[in-house]
mmCIF file with all atom_site columns, C-alpha atoms in Angstrom:
data_model
loop_
_atom_site.group_PDB
_atom_site.id
_atom_site.type_symbol
_atom_site.label_atom_id
_atom_site.label_alt_id
_atom_site.label_comp_id
_atom_site.label_asym_id
_atom_site.label_entity_id
_atom_site.label_seq_id
_atom_site.pdbx_PDB_ins_code
_atom_site.Cartn_x
_atom_site.Cartn_y
_atom_site.Cartn_z
_atom_site.occupancy
_atom_site.B_iso_or_equiv
_atom_site.pdbx_formal_charge
_atom_site.auth_seq_id
_atom_site.auth_comp_id
_atom_site.auth_asym_id
_atom_site.auth_atom_id
_atom_site.pdbx_PDB_model_num
ATOM 1   C CA . ALA A 1 1   ? 48.244 5.902   71.775 1.00 75.00 ? 161 ALA A CA 1
ATOM 2   C CA . GLN A 1 2   ? 46.287 3.306   71.255 1.00 81.00 ? 162 GLN A CA 1
ATOM 3   C CA . SER A 1 3   ? 47.968 -0.658  72.286 1.00 88.00 ? 163 SER A CA 1
ATOM 4   C CA . VAL A 1 4   ? 47.079 -4.124  73.282 1.00 94.00 ? 164 VAL A CA 1
ATOM 5   C CA . THR A 1 5   ? 48.445 -6.398  75.559 1.00 96.00 ? 165 THR A CA 1
ATOM 6   C CA . GLN A 1 6   ? 47.612 -10.038 75.393 1.00 97.00 ? 166 GLN A CA 1
ATOM 7   C CA . LEU A 1 7   ? 47.688 -11.562 78.612 1.00 93.00 ? 167 LEU A CA 1
ATOM 8   C CA . GLY A 1 8   ? 50.081 -15.329 78.393 1.00 92.00 ? 168 GLY A CA 1
ATOM 9   C CA . SER A 1 9   ? 51.599 -15.840 74.829 1.00 94.00 ? 169 SER A CA 1
ATOM 10  C CA . HIS A 1 10  ? 51.540 -20.027 75.215 1.00 96.00 ? 170 HIS A CA 1
ATOM 11  C CA . VAL A 1 11  ? 47.585 -21.326 76.338 1.00 97.00 ? 171 VAL A CA 1
ATOM 12  C CA . SER A 1 12  ? 47.196 -25.267 76.471 1.00 97.00 ? 172 SER A CA 1
ATOM 13  C CA . VAL A 1 13  ? 44.345 -26.866 77.511 1.00 97.00 ? 173 VAL A CA 1
ATOM 14  C CA . SER A 1 14  ? 42.510 -30.246 77.496 1.00 97.00 ? 174 SER A CA 1
ATOM 15  C CA . GLU A 1 15  ? 39.990 -31.427 74.583 1.00 97.00 ? 175 GLU A CA 1
ATOM 16  C CA . GLY A 1 16  ? 37.018 -30.363 75.752 1.00 97.00 ? 176 GLY A CA 1
ATOM 17  C CA . ALA A 1 17  ? 37.551 -28.101 78.033 1.00 98.00 ? 177 ALA A CA 1
ATOM 18  C CA . LEU A 1 18  ? 37.119 -24.269 78.172 1.00 98.00 ? 178 LEU A CA 1
ATOM 19  C CA . VAL A 1 19  ? 39.571 -21.659 76.278 1.00 98.00 ? 179 VAL A CA 1
ATOM 20  C CA . LEU A 1 20  ? 40.181 -18.289 77.731 1.00 98.00 ? 180 LEU A CA 1
ATOM 21  C CA . LEU A 1 21  ? 42.480 -16.215 76.200 1.00 98.00 ? 181 LEU A CA 1
ATOM 22  C CA . ARG A 1 22  ? 42.969 -12.624 77.387 1.00 98.00 ? 182 ARG A CA 1
ATOM 23  C CA . CYS A 1 23  ? 43.087 -9.161  76.451 1.00 97.00 ? 183 CYS A CA 1
ATOM 24  C CA . ASN A 1 24  ? 43.439 -5.841  77.742 1.00 96.00 ? 184 ASN A CA 1
ATOM 25  C CA . TYR A 1 25  ? 43.962 -2.230  75.867 1.00 93.00 ? 185 TYR A CA 1
ATOM 26  C CA . SER A 1 26  ? 44.907 1.386   75.896 1.00 90.00 ? 186 SER A CA 1
ATOM 27  C CA . SER A 1 27  ? 42.373 3.970   74.194 1.00 81.00 ? 187 SER A CA 1
ATOM 28  C CA . SER A 1 28  ? 41.804 7.128   74.519 1.00 74.00 ? 188 SER A CA 1
ATOM 29  C CA . VAL A 1 29  ? 38.259 6.720   72.409 1.00 76.00 ? 189 VAL A CA 1
ATOM 30  C CA . PRO A 1 30  ? 36.051 3.568   72.023 1.00 75.00 ? 190 PRO A CA 1
ATOM 31  C CA . PRO A 1 31  ? 37.774 1.470   70.393 1.00 84.00 ? 191 PRO A CA 1
ATOM 32  C CA . TYR A 1 32  ? 36.865 -1.328  67.720 1.00 89.00 ? 192 TYR A CA 1
ATOM 33  C CA . LEU A 1 33  ? 38.269 -4.719  68.741 1.00 92.00 ? 193 LEU A CA 1
ATOM 34  C CA . PHE A 1 34  ? 38.725 -7.494  67.076 1.00 94.00 ? 194 PHE A CA 1
ATOM 35  C CA . TRP A 1 35  ? 40.308 -11.517 67.402 1.00 97.00 ? 195 TRP A CA 1
ATOM 36  C CA . TYR A 1 36  ? 42.116 -12.884 64.401 1.00 96.00 ? 196 TYR A CA 1
ATOM 37  C CA . VAL A 1 37  ? 43.292 -16.422 64.360 1.00 97.00 ? 197 VAL A CA 1
ATOM 38  C CA . GLN A 1 38  ? 46.074 -17.869 62.297 1.00 95.00 ? 198 GLN A CA 1
ATOM 39  C CA . TYR A 1 39  ? 46.686 -21.100 61.302 1.00 92.00 ? 199 TYR A CA 1
ATOM 40  C CA . PRO A 1 40  ? 50.083 -22.386 60.374 1.00 86.00 ? 200 PRO A CA 1
ATOM 41  C CA . ASN A 1 41  ? 51.274 -20.973 56.864 1.00 80.00 ? 201 ASN A CA 1
ATOM 42  C CA . GLN A 1 42  ? 48.449 -18.991 56.245 1.00 84.00 ? 202 GLN A CA 1
ATOM 43  C CA . GLY A 1 43  ? 47.174 -15.726 56.951 1.00 87.00 ? 203 GLY A CA 1
ATOM 44  C CA . LEU A 1 44  ? 45.109 -14.138 59.324 1.00 93.00 ? 204 LEU A CA 1
ATOM 45  C CA . GLN A 1 45  ? 40.668 -15.266 59.518 1.00 93.00 ? 205 GLN A CA 1
ATOM 46  C CA . LEU A 1 46  ? 38.304 -13.023 61.448 1.00 93.00 ? 206 LEU A CA 1
ATOM 47  C CA . LEU A 1 47  ? 37.267 -14.692 64.636 1.00 96.00 ? 207 LEU A CA 1
ATOM 48  C CA . LEU A 1 48  ? 34.609 -12.046 65.324 1.00 94.00 ? 208 LEU A CA 1
ATOM 49  C CA . LYS A 1 49  ? 34.425 -8.277  65.964 1.00 91.00 ? 209 LYS A CA 1
ATOM 50  C CA . TYR A 1 50  ? 33.317 -5.758  68.769 1.00 91.00 ? 210 TYR A CA 1
ATOM 51  C CA . THR A 1 51  ? 31.910 -2.187  67.324 1.00 86.00 ? 211 THR A CA 1
ATOM 52  C CA . THR A 1 52  ? 29.020 -1.039  69.387 1.00 82.00 ? 212 THR A CA 1
ATOM 53  C CA . GLY A 1 53  ? 25.976 -2.182  70.667 1.00 83.00 ? 213 GLY A CA 1
ATOM 54  C CA . ALA A 1 54  ? 26.155 -6.472  72.718 1.00 86.00 ? 214 ALA A CA 1
ATOM 55  C CA . THR A 1 55  ? 29.170 -6.026  74.330 1.00 89.00 ? 215 THR A CA 1
ATOM 56  C CA . LEU A 1 56  ? 28.932 -10.065 74.022 1.00 95.00 ? 216 LEU A CA 1
ATOM 57  C CA . VAL A 1 57  ? 30.079 -11.016 70.719 1.00 95.00 ? 217 VAL A CA 1
ATOM 58  C CA . LYS A 1 58  ? 30.113 -14.425 69.109 1.00 96.00 ? 218 LYS A CA 1
ATOM 59  C CA . GLY A 1 59  ? 31.879 -15.477 66.373 1.00 95.00 ? 219 GLY A CA 1
ATOM 60  C CA . ILE A 1 60  ? 33.081 -18.187 63.917 1.00 94.00 ? 220 ILE A CA 1
ATOM 61  C CA . ASN A 1 61  ? 33.969 -21.919 65.316 1.00 93.00 ? 221 ASN A CA 1
ATOM 62  C CA . GLY A 1 62  ? 31.734 -21.013 68.463 1.00 96.00 ? 222 GLY A CA 1
ATOM 63  C CA . PHE A 1 63  ? 34.194 -18.835 70.141 1.00 97.00 ? 223 PHE A CA 1
ATOM 64  C CA . GLU A 1 64  ? 32.772 -15.665 71.633 1.00 97.00 ? 224 GLU A CA 1
ATOM 65  C CA . ALA A 1 65  ? 34.278 -12.236 73.188 1.00 97.00 ? 225 ALA A CA 1
ATOM 66  C CA . GLU A 1 66  ? 32.782 -10.321 75.701 1.00 95.00 ? 226 GLU A CA 1
ATOM 67  C CA . PHE A 1 67  ? 33.840 -6.228  75.570 1.00 93.00 ? 227 PHE A CA 1
ATOM 68  C CA . LYS A 1 68  ? 34.148 -5.088  79.452 1.00 93.00 ? 228 LYS A CA 1
ATOM 69  C CA . LYS A 1 69  ? 34.795 -1.311  79.360 1.00 90.00 ? 229 LYS A CA 1
ATOM 70  C CA . SER A 1 70  ? 35.420 -0.588  83.064 1.00 90.00 ? 230 SER A CA 1
ATOM 71  C CA . GLU A 1 71  ? 38.363 -3.315  82.745 1.00 92.00 ? 231 GLU A CA 1
ATOM 72  C CA . THR A 1 72  ? 39.195 -2.568  79.449 1.00 93.00 ? 232 THR A CA 1
ATOM 73  C CA . SER A 1 73  ? 39.671 -6.100  78.305 1.00 95.00 ? 233 SER A CA 1
ATOM 74  C CA . PHE A 1 74  ? 38.105 -8.344  75.233 1.00 96.00 ? 234 PHE A CA 1
ATOM 75  C CA . HIS A 1 75  ? 38.910 -12.010 76.929 1.00 97.00 ? 235 HIS A CA 1
ATOM 76  C CA . LEU A 1 76  ? 37.770 -14.411 73.858 1.00 98.00 ? 236 LEU A CA 1
ATOM 77  C CA . THR A 1 77  ? 36.350 -18.091 75.396 1.00 98.00 ? 237 THR A CA 1
ATOM 78  C CA . LYS A 1 78  ? 35.097 -21.115 73.865 1.00 98.00 ? 238 LYS A CA 1
ATOM 79  C CA . PRO A 1 79  ? 32.898 -23.256 76.360 1.00 97.00 ? 239 PRO A CA 1
ATOM 80  C CA . SER A 1 80  ? 34.057 -26.396 74.884 1.00 97.00 ? 240 SER A CA 1
ATOM 81  C CA . ALA A 1 81  ? 38.174 -26.299 72.884 1.00 97.00 ? 241 ALA A CA 1
ATOM 82  C CA . HIS A 1 82  ? 38.357 -28.689 69.899 1.00 97.00 ? 242 HIS A CA 1
ATOM 83  C CA . MET A 1 83  ? 42.021 -30.047 68.432 1.00 96.00 ? 243 MET A CA 1
ATOM 84  C CA . SER A 1 84  ? 41.741 -27.478 65.265 1.00 95.00 ? 244 SER A CA 1
ATOM 85  C CA . ASP A 1 85  ? 41.774 -24.653 67.343 1.00 97.00 ? 245 ASP A CA 1
ATOM 86  C CA . ALA A 1 86  ? 45.232 -25.438 67.787 1.00 97.00 ? 246 ALA A CA 1
ATOM 87  C CA . ALA A 1 87  ? 46.687 -22.139 66.511 1.00 96.00 ? 247 ALA A CA 1
ATOM 88  C CA . GLU A 1 88  ? 48.168 -18.471 66.987 1.00 97.00 ? 248 GLU A CA 1
ATOM 89  C CA . TYR A 1 89  ? 44.827 -15.936 68.047 1.00 98.00 ? 249 TYR A CA 1
ATOM 90  C CA . PHE A 1 90  ? 45.947 -12.071 67.879 1.00 97.00 ? 250 PHE A CA 1
ATOM 91  C CA . CYS A 1 91  ? 43.835 -9.641  69.443 1.00 96.00 ? 251 CYS A CA 1
ATOM 92  C CA . ALA A 1 92  ? 43.506 -5.817  67.882 1.00 94.00 ? 252 ALA A CA 1
ATOM 93  C CA . VAL A 1 93  ? 42.478 -2.916  68.193 1.00 91.00 ? 253 VAL A CA 1
ATOM 94  C CA . SER A 1 94  ? 41.346 0.393   65.510 1.00 86.00 ? 254 SER A CA 1
ATOM 95  C CA . LEU A 1 95  ? 39.604 3.570   65.773 1.00 71.00 ? 255 LEU A CA 1
ATOM 96  C CA . SER A 1 96  ? 36.765 5.185   63.868 1.00 61.00 ? 256 SER A CA 1
ATOM 97  C CA . GLY A 1 97  ? 37.959 7.311   60.860 1.00 59.00 ? 257 GLY A CA 1
ATOM 98  C CA . GLY A 1 98  ? 38.040 4.991   57.744 1.00 52.00 ? 258 GLY A CA 1
ATOM 99  C CA . TYR A 1 99  ? 41.478 3.839   57.189 1.00 65.00 ? 259 TYR A CA 1
ATOM 100 C CA . ASN A 1 100 ? 41.504 0.480   59.706 1.00 73.00 ? 260 ASN A CA 1
ATOM 101 C CA . LYS A 1 101 ? 44.329 0.480   61.237 1.00 85.00 ? 261 LYS A CA 1
ATOM 102 C CA . LEU A 1 102 ? 45.037 -2.400  63.003 1.00 90.00 ? 262 LEU A CA 1
ATOM 103 C CA . ILE A 1 103 ? 46.753 -2.848  66.751 1.00 91.00 ? 263 ILE A CA 1
ATOM 104 C CA . PHE A 1 104 ? 47.861 -5.929  67.515 1.00 94.00 ? 264 PHE A CA 1
ATOM 105 C CA . GLY A 1 105 ? 48.138 -7.624  71.198 1.00 96.00 ? 265 GLY A CA 1
ATOM 106 C CA . ALA A 1 106 ? 52.255 -10.184 70.492 1.00 96.00 ? 266 ALA A CA 1
ATOM 107 C CA . GLY A 1 107 ? 49.639 -13.457 70.354 1.00 97.00 ? 267 GLY A CA 1
ATOM 108 C CA . THR A 1 108 ? 48.457 -16.511 72.468 1.00 97.00 ? 268 THR A CA 1
ATOM 109 C CA . ARG A 1 109 ? 49.776 -19.519 70.949 1.00 97.00 ? 269 ARG A CA 1
ATOM 110 C CA . LEU A 1 110 ? 46.940 -22.347 72.469 1.00 97.00 ? 270 LEU A CA 1
ATOM 111 C CA . ALA A 1 111 ? 47.448 -25.189 72.264 1.00 97.00 ? 271 ALA A CA 1
ATOM 112 C CA . VAL A 1 112 ? 44.939 -28.239 72.473 1.00 97.00 ? 272 VAL A CA 1
ATOM 113 C CA . HIS A 1 113 ? 46.036 -31.670 73.661 1.00 96.00 ? 273 HIS A CA 1
ATOM 114 C CA . PRO A 1 114 ? 43.989 -35.199 73.807 1.00 94.00 ? 274 PRO A CA 1
ATOM 115 C CA . ASP B 2 1   ? 35.799 -15.701 44.479 1.00 59.00 ? 29  ASP B CA 1
ATOM 116 C CA . ALA B 2 2   ? 39.026 -14.830 45.184 1.00 71.00 ? 30  ALA B CA 1
ATOM 117 C CA . GLY B 2 3   ? 40.966 -13.722 48.334 1.00 91.00 ? 31  GLY B CA 1
ATOM 118 C CA . VAL B 2 4   ? 43.553 -11.662 48.662 1.00 95.00 ? 32  VAL B CA 1
ATOM 119 C CA . THR B 2 5   ? 46.384 -13.333 47.094 1.00 96.00 ? 33  THR B CA 1
ATOM 120 C CA . GLN B 2 6   ? 50.303 -12.779 47.626 1.00 97.00 ? 34  GLN B CA 1
ATOM 121 C CA . SER B 2 7   ? 53.748 -13.607 45.896 1.00 96.00 ? 35  SER B CA 1
ATOM 122 C CA . PRO B 2 8   ? 56.105 -14.866 45.259 1.00 97.00 ? 36  PRO B CA 1
ATOM 123 C CA . THR B 2 9   ? 55.420 -17.172 48.985 1.00 96.00 ? 37  THR B CA 1
ATOM 124 C CA . HIS B 2 10  ? 59.114 -17.288 50.126 1.00 96.00 ? 38  HIS B CA 1
ATOM 125 C CA . LEU B 2 11  ? 62.235 -15.230 49.208 1.00 96.00 ? 39  LEU B CA 1
ATOM 126 C CA . ILE B 2 12  ? 65.816 -15.275 50.605 1.00 98.00 ? 40  ILE B CA 1
ATOM 127 C CA . LYS B 2 13  ? 68.159 -12.260 49.865 1.00 97.00 ? 41  LYS B CA 1
ATOM 128 C CA . THR B 2 14  ? 70.988 -10.707 51.484 1.00 97.00 ? 42  THR B CA 1
ATOM 129 C CA . ARG B 2 15  ? 71.815 -7.813  53.513 1.00 97.00 ? 43  ARG B CA 1
ATOM 130 C CA . GLY B 2 16  ? 71.113 -4.827  51.266 1.00 97.00 ? 44  GLY B CA 1
ATOM 131 C CA . GLN B 2 17  ? 69.678 -6.157  48.452 1.00 98.00 ? 45  GLN B CA 1
ATOM 132 C CA . GLN B 2 18  ? 66.161 -4.790  47.778 1.00 98.00 ? 46  GLN B CA 1
ATOM 133 C CA . VAL B 2 19  ? 62.920 -6.886  47.386 1.00 98.00 ? 47  VAL B CA 1
ATOM 134 C CA . THR B 2 20  ? 59.156 -5.957  46.152 1.00 98.00 ? 48  THR B CA 1
ATOM 135 C CA . LEU B 2 21  ? 56.119 -8.086  47.605 1.00 98.00 ? 49  LEU B CA 1
ATOM 136 C CA . ARG B 2 22  ? 52.925 -7.717  45.332 1.00 98.00 ? 50  ARG B CA 1
ATOM 137 C CA . CYS B 2 23  ? 49.676 -7.953  46.698 1.00 98.00 ? 51  CYS B CA 1
ATOM 138 C CA . SER B 2 24  ? 46.318 -8.418  44.839 1.00 98.00 ? 52  SER B CA 1
ATOM 139 C CA . PRO B 2 25  ? 43.157 -7.554  46.741 1.00 97.00 ? 53  PRO B CA 1
ATOM 140 C CA . LYS B 2 26  ? 40.447 -9.744  47.454 1.00 95.00 ? 54  LYS B CA 1
ATOM 141 C CA . SER B 2 27  ? 37.612 -8.523  44.553 1.00 94.00 ? 55  SER B CA 1
ATOM 142 C CA . GLY B 2 28  ? 35.280 -5.924  45.691 1.00 91.00 ? 56  GLY B CA 1
ATOM 143 C CA . HIS B 2 29  ? 38.237 -4.367  47.816 1.00 93.00 ? 57  HIS B CA 1
ATOM 144 C CA . ASP B 2 30  ? 39.854 -0.870  46.733 1.00 93.00 ? 58  ASP B CA 1
ATOM 145 C CA . THR B 2 31  ? 42.455 -0.540  49.732 1.00 92.00 ? 59  THR B CA 1
ATOM 146 C CA . VAL B 2 32  ? 45.460 -2.006  50.846 1.00 95.00 ? 60  VAL B CA 1
ATOM 147 C CA . SER B 2 33  ? 47.208 -2.565  53.628 1.00 95.00 ? 61  SER B CA 1
ATOM 148 C CA . TRP B 2 34  ? 50.689 -4.020  54.558 1.00 97.00 ? 62  TRP B CA 1
ATOM 149 C CA . TYR B 2 35  ? 52.070 -5.530  57.314 1.00 97.00 ? 63  TYR B CA 1
ATOM 150 C CA . GLN B 2 36  ? 54.564 -6.758  58.959 1.00 98.00 ? 64  GLN B CA 1
ATOM 151 C CA . GLN B 2 37  ? 54.901 -10.109 61.159 1.00 95.00 ? 65  GLN B CA 1
ATOM 152 C CA . ALA B 2 38  ? 58.218 -10.418 62.877 1.00 95.00 ? 66  ALA B CA 1
ATOM 153 C CA . LEU B 2 39  ? 59.007 -13.812 64.081 1.00 91.00 ? 67  LEU B CA 1
ATOM 154 C CA . GLY B 2 40  ? 56.182 -14.345 67.485 1.00 88.00 ? 68  GLY B CA 1
ATOM 155 C CA . GLN B 2 41  ? 55.398 -11.109 67.697 1.00 91.00 ? 69  GLN B CA 1
ATOM 156 C CA . GLY B 2 42  ? 51.924 -9.902  66.371 1.00 94.00 ? 70  GLY B CA 1
ATOM 157 C CA . PRO B 2 43  ? 51.311 -7.916  63.204 1.00 95.00 ? 71  PRO B CA 1
ATOM 158 C CA . GLN B 2 44  ? 52.916 -4.400  62.972 1.00 96.00 ? 72  GLN B CA 1
ATOM 159 C CA . PHE B 2 45  ? 51.479 -2.027  60.908 1.00 94.00 ? 73  PHE B CA 1
ATOM 160 C CA . ILE B 2 46  ? 53.159 -0.239  57.723 1.00 96.00 ? 74  ILE B CA 1
ATOM 161 C CA . PHE B 2 47  ? 51.279 1.243   55.768 1.00 95.00 ? 75  PHE B CA 1
ATOM 162 C CA . GLN B 2 48  ? 48.179 1.970   53.543 1.00 93.00 ? 76  GLN B CA 1
ATOM 163 C CA . TYR B 2 49  ? 47.267 2.764   49.817 1.00 95.00 ? 77  TYR B CA 1
ATOM 164 C CA . TYR B 2 50  ? 43.936 4.378   48.837 1.00 91.00 ? 78  TYR B CA 1
ATOM 165 C CA . GLU B 2 51  ? 43.082 5.517   45.224 1.00 92.00 ? 79  GLU B CA 1
ATOM 166 C CA . GLU B 2 52  ? 47.022 4.969   44.751 1.00 94.00 ? 80  GLU B CA 1
ATOM 167 C CA . GLU B 2 53  ? 48.456 6.715   47.318 1.00 94.00 ? 81  GLU B CA 1
ATOM 168 C CA . GLU B 2 54  ? 49.359 6.260   50.676 1.00 94.00 ? 82  GLU B CA 1
ATOM 169 C CA . ARG B 2 55  ? 46.614 7.139   53.041 1.00 90.00 ? 83  ARG B CA 1
ATOM 170 C CA . GLN B 2 56  ? 48.413 6.329   56.533 1.00 89.00 ? 84  GLN B CA 1
ATOM 171 C CA . ARG B 2 57  ? 52.077 4.625   57.588 1.00 92.00 ? 85  ARG B CA 1
ATOM 172 C CA . GLY B 2 58  ? 53.311 2.904   60.401 1.00 91.00 ? 86  GLY B CA 1
ATOM 173 C CA . ASN B 2 59  ? 56.932 3.549   62.589 1.00 93.00 ? 87  ASN B CA 1
ATOM 174 C CA . PHE B 2 60  ? 58.839 2.295   59.089 1.00 97.00 ? 88  PHE B CA 1
ATOM 175 C CA . PRO B 2 61  ? 61.786 3.688   57.604 1.00 97.00 ? 89  PRO B CA 1
ATOM 176 C CA . ASP B 2 62  ? 61.198 5.252   54.374 1.00 96.00 ? 90  ASP B CA 1
ATOM 177 C CA . ARG B 2 63  ? 63.679 2.220   53.130 1.00 98.00 ? 91  ARG B CA 1
ATOM 178 C CA . PHE B 2 64  ? 59.990 0.678   53.058 1.00 98.00 ? 92  PHE B CA 1
ATOM 179 C CA . SER B 2 65  ? 57.672 2.594   50.320 1.00 97.00 ? 93  SER B CA 1
ATOM 180 C CA . GLY B 2 66  ? 55.527 1.033   48.008 1.00 97.00 ? 94  GLY B CA 1
ATOM 181 C CA . HIS B 2 67  ? 52.744 1.560   45.179 1.00 97.00 ? 95  HIS B CA 1
ATOM 182 C CA . GLN B 2 68  ? 49.362 1.230   44.616 1.00 97.00 ? 96  GLN B CA 1
ATOM 183 C CA . PHE B 2 69  ? 48.023 0.203   40.769 1.00 97.00 ? 97  PHE B CA 1
ATOM 184 C CA . PRO B 2 70  ? 44.863 1.684   39.047 1.00 96.00 ? 98  PRO B CA 1
ATOM 185 C CA . ASN B 2 71  ? 44.058 -1.817  39.030 1.00 95.00 ? 99  ASN B CA 1
ATOM 186 C CA . TYR B 2 72  ? 44.188 -2.144  42.639 1.00 96.00 ? 100 TYR B CA 1
ATOM 187 C CA . SER B 2 73  ? 46.463 -4.442  43.484 1.00 97.00 ? 101 SER B CA 1
ATOM 188 C CA . SER B 2 74  ? 50.172 -2.870  45.218 1.00 98.00 ? 102 SER B CA 1
ATOM 189 C CA . GLU B 2 75  ? 53.648 -3.181  46.019 1.00 98.00 ? 103 GLU B CA 1
ATOM 190 C CA . LEU B 2 76  ? 56.029 -3.065  48.864 1.00 98.00 ? 104 LEU B CA 1
ATOM 191 C CA . ASN B 2 77  ? 59.067 -2.188  48.170 1.00 98.00 ? 105 ASN B CA 1
ATOM 192 C CA . VAL B 2 78  ? 61.985 -2.174  50.425 1.00 98.00 ? 106 VAL B CA 1
ATOM 193 C CA . ASN B 2 79  ? 66.131 -0.903  49.818 1.00 97.00 ? 107 ASN B CA 1
ATOM 194 C CA . ALA B 2 80  ? 68.801 -1.816  51.864 1.00 97.00 ? 108 ALA B CA 1
ATOM 195 C CA . LEU B 2 81  ? 67.875 -5.294  53.274 1.00 98.00 ? 109 LEU B CA 1
ATOM 196 C CA . LEU B 2 82  ? 69.273 -5.879  57.453 1.00 98.00 ? 110 LEU B CA 1
ATOM 197 C CA . LEU B 2 83  ? 68.758 -9.001  59.093 1.00 97.00 ? 111 LEU B CA 1
ATOM 198 C CA . GLY B 2 84  ? 65.965 -7.532  60.701 1.00 96.00 ? 112 GLY B CA 1
ATOM 199 C CA . ASP B 2 85  ? 63.880 -7.269  57.491 1.00 98.00 ? 113 ASP B CA 1
ATOM 200 C CA . SER B 2 86  ? 62.925 -11.360 57.917 1.00 98.00 ? 114 SER B CA 1
ATOM 201 C CA . ALA B 2 87  ? 59.747 -11.222 58.900 1.00 97.00 ? 115 ALA B CA 1
ATOM 202 C CA . LEU B 2 88  ? 56.365 -12.515 56.977 1.00 96.00 ? 116 LEU B CA 1
ATOM 203 C CA . TYR B 2 89  ? 55.125 -10.211 55.606 1.00 97.00 ? 117 TYR B CA 1
ATOM 204 C CA . LEU B 2 90  ? 51.161 -9.162  55.180 1.00 97.00 ? 118 LEU B CA 1
ATOM 205 C CA . CYS B 2 91  ? 48.506 -8.047  52.775 1.00 97.00 ? 119 CYS B CA 1
ATOM 206 C CA . ALA B 2 92  ? 45.211 -7.410  53.993 1.00 95.00 ? 120 ALA B CA 1
ATOM 207 C CA . SER B 2 93  ? 42.081 -5.761  51.622 1.00 94.00 ? 121 SER B CA 1
ATOM 208 C CA . SER B 2 94  ? 39.511 -3.859  52.438 1.00 90.00 ? 122 SER B CA 1
ATOM 209 C CA . LEU B 2 95  ? 36.400 -2.068  51.453 1.00 88.00 ? 123 LEU B CA 1
ATOM 210 C CA . TYR B 2 96  ? 37.171 2.168   51.946 1.00 80.00 ? 124 TYR B CA 1
ATOM 211 C CA . GLN B 2 97  ? 33.595 3.316   54.299 1.00 76.00 ? 125 GLN B CA 1
ATOM 212 C CA . GLU B 2 98  ? 34.452 7.387   55.189 1.00 70.00 ? 126 GLU B CA 1
ATOM 213 C CA . GLY B 2 99  ? 35.016 7.509   59.211 1.00 66.00 ? 127 GLY B CA 1
ATOM 214 C CA . TYR B 2 100 ? 33.650 4.067   59.376 1.00 68.00 ? 128 TYR B CA 1
ATOM 215 C CA . GLY B 2 101 ? 36.914 2.141   61.329 1.00 67.00 ? 129 GLY B CA 1
ATOM 216 C CA . ALA B 2 102 ? 35.616 -1.508  61.605 1.00 70.00 ? 130 ALA B CA 1
ATOM 217 C CA . ASN B 2 103 ? 35.494 -2.630  58.337 1.00 77.00 ? 131 ASN B CA 1
ATOM 218 C CA . VAL B 2 104 ? 36.784 -6.331  58.442 1.00 83.00 ? 132 VAL B CA 1
ATOM 219 C CA . LEU B 2 105 ? 40.349 -6.592  56.683 1.00 89.00 ? 133 LEU B CA 1
ATOM 220 C CA . THR B 2 106 ? 40.540 -9.873  54.306 1.00 92.00 ? 134 THR B CA 1
ATOM 221 C CA . PHE B 2 107 ? 44.254 -11.289 54.598 1.00 94.00 ? 135 PHE B CA 1
ATOM 222 C CA . GLY B 2 108 ? 46.255 -12.297 52.148 1.00 95.00 ? 136 GLY B CA 1
ATOM 223 C CA . ALA B 2 109 ? 48.374 -15.600 53.165 1.00 94.00 ? 137 ALA B CA 1
ATOM 224 C CA . GLY B 2 110 ? 52.198 -13.404 52.691 1.00 95.00 ? 138 GLY B CA 1
ATOM 225 C CA . SER B 2 111 ? 55.348 -13.865 51.766 1.00 97.00 ? 139 SER B CA 1
ATOM 226 C CA . ARG B 2 112 ? 58.419 -14.848 54.328 1.00 96.00 ? 140 ARG B CA 1
ATOM 227 C CA . LEU B 2 113 ? 61.557 -12.807 53.448 1.00 98.00 ? 141 LEU B CA 1
ATOM 228 C CA . THR B 2 114 ? 64.649 -14.285 54.954 1.00 98.00 ? 142 THR B CA 1
ATOM 229 C CA . VAL B 2 115 ? 67.468 -12.073 54.610 1.00 97.00 ? 143 VAL B CA 1
ATOM 230 C CA . LEU B 2 116 ? 70.744 -13.296 55.321 1.00 96.00 ? 144 LEU B CA 1
#
């Protein structure tokens, strides 16, 4: 069965500092991987996704993630945090098959302080 | 272009009651999925509808049921509400592509259900 583990339920960084949100997955077959962001009282918005090909994926708002098969990881990074990045971030995995069922991690709440 | 719209945004029910939540998918999408997001947790897949049929279901009891209409909109029904059903219910839409699991889901803002 597939699963997603996000290390650290809360991460706090200073404005301008590196953001690193960790995600490890478990899957018996090559997965599709996603990062979503959720702002207060809003739905989930896609940041980026990995399907096949290049393992370094660039997303919106300056975020990127690297798929490392050997480490079963898909960590999310941003070189310089902005106050507007404060939100809840979810890593998710999906399998081929057309139904796009997403399995989410528990989420990481990112706080950015001045 | 309107995205996914859900109604109501908030509602309060008591134990044992029934609730219906509604979802209109993004224009051009034909598939609707429902997720339950309990406080402090990630969303959990409830079920998915395509061509007015339930195509896939997560680990939720039969108290959770749904429907998809010819215009692709969908309803989520929960019977015999329990305190543990209190959560944010998210609807997501997508365009079905056979054999492809990486379609981007567009999420609505959710319906927050409180069961007292």
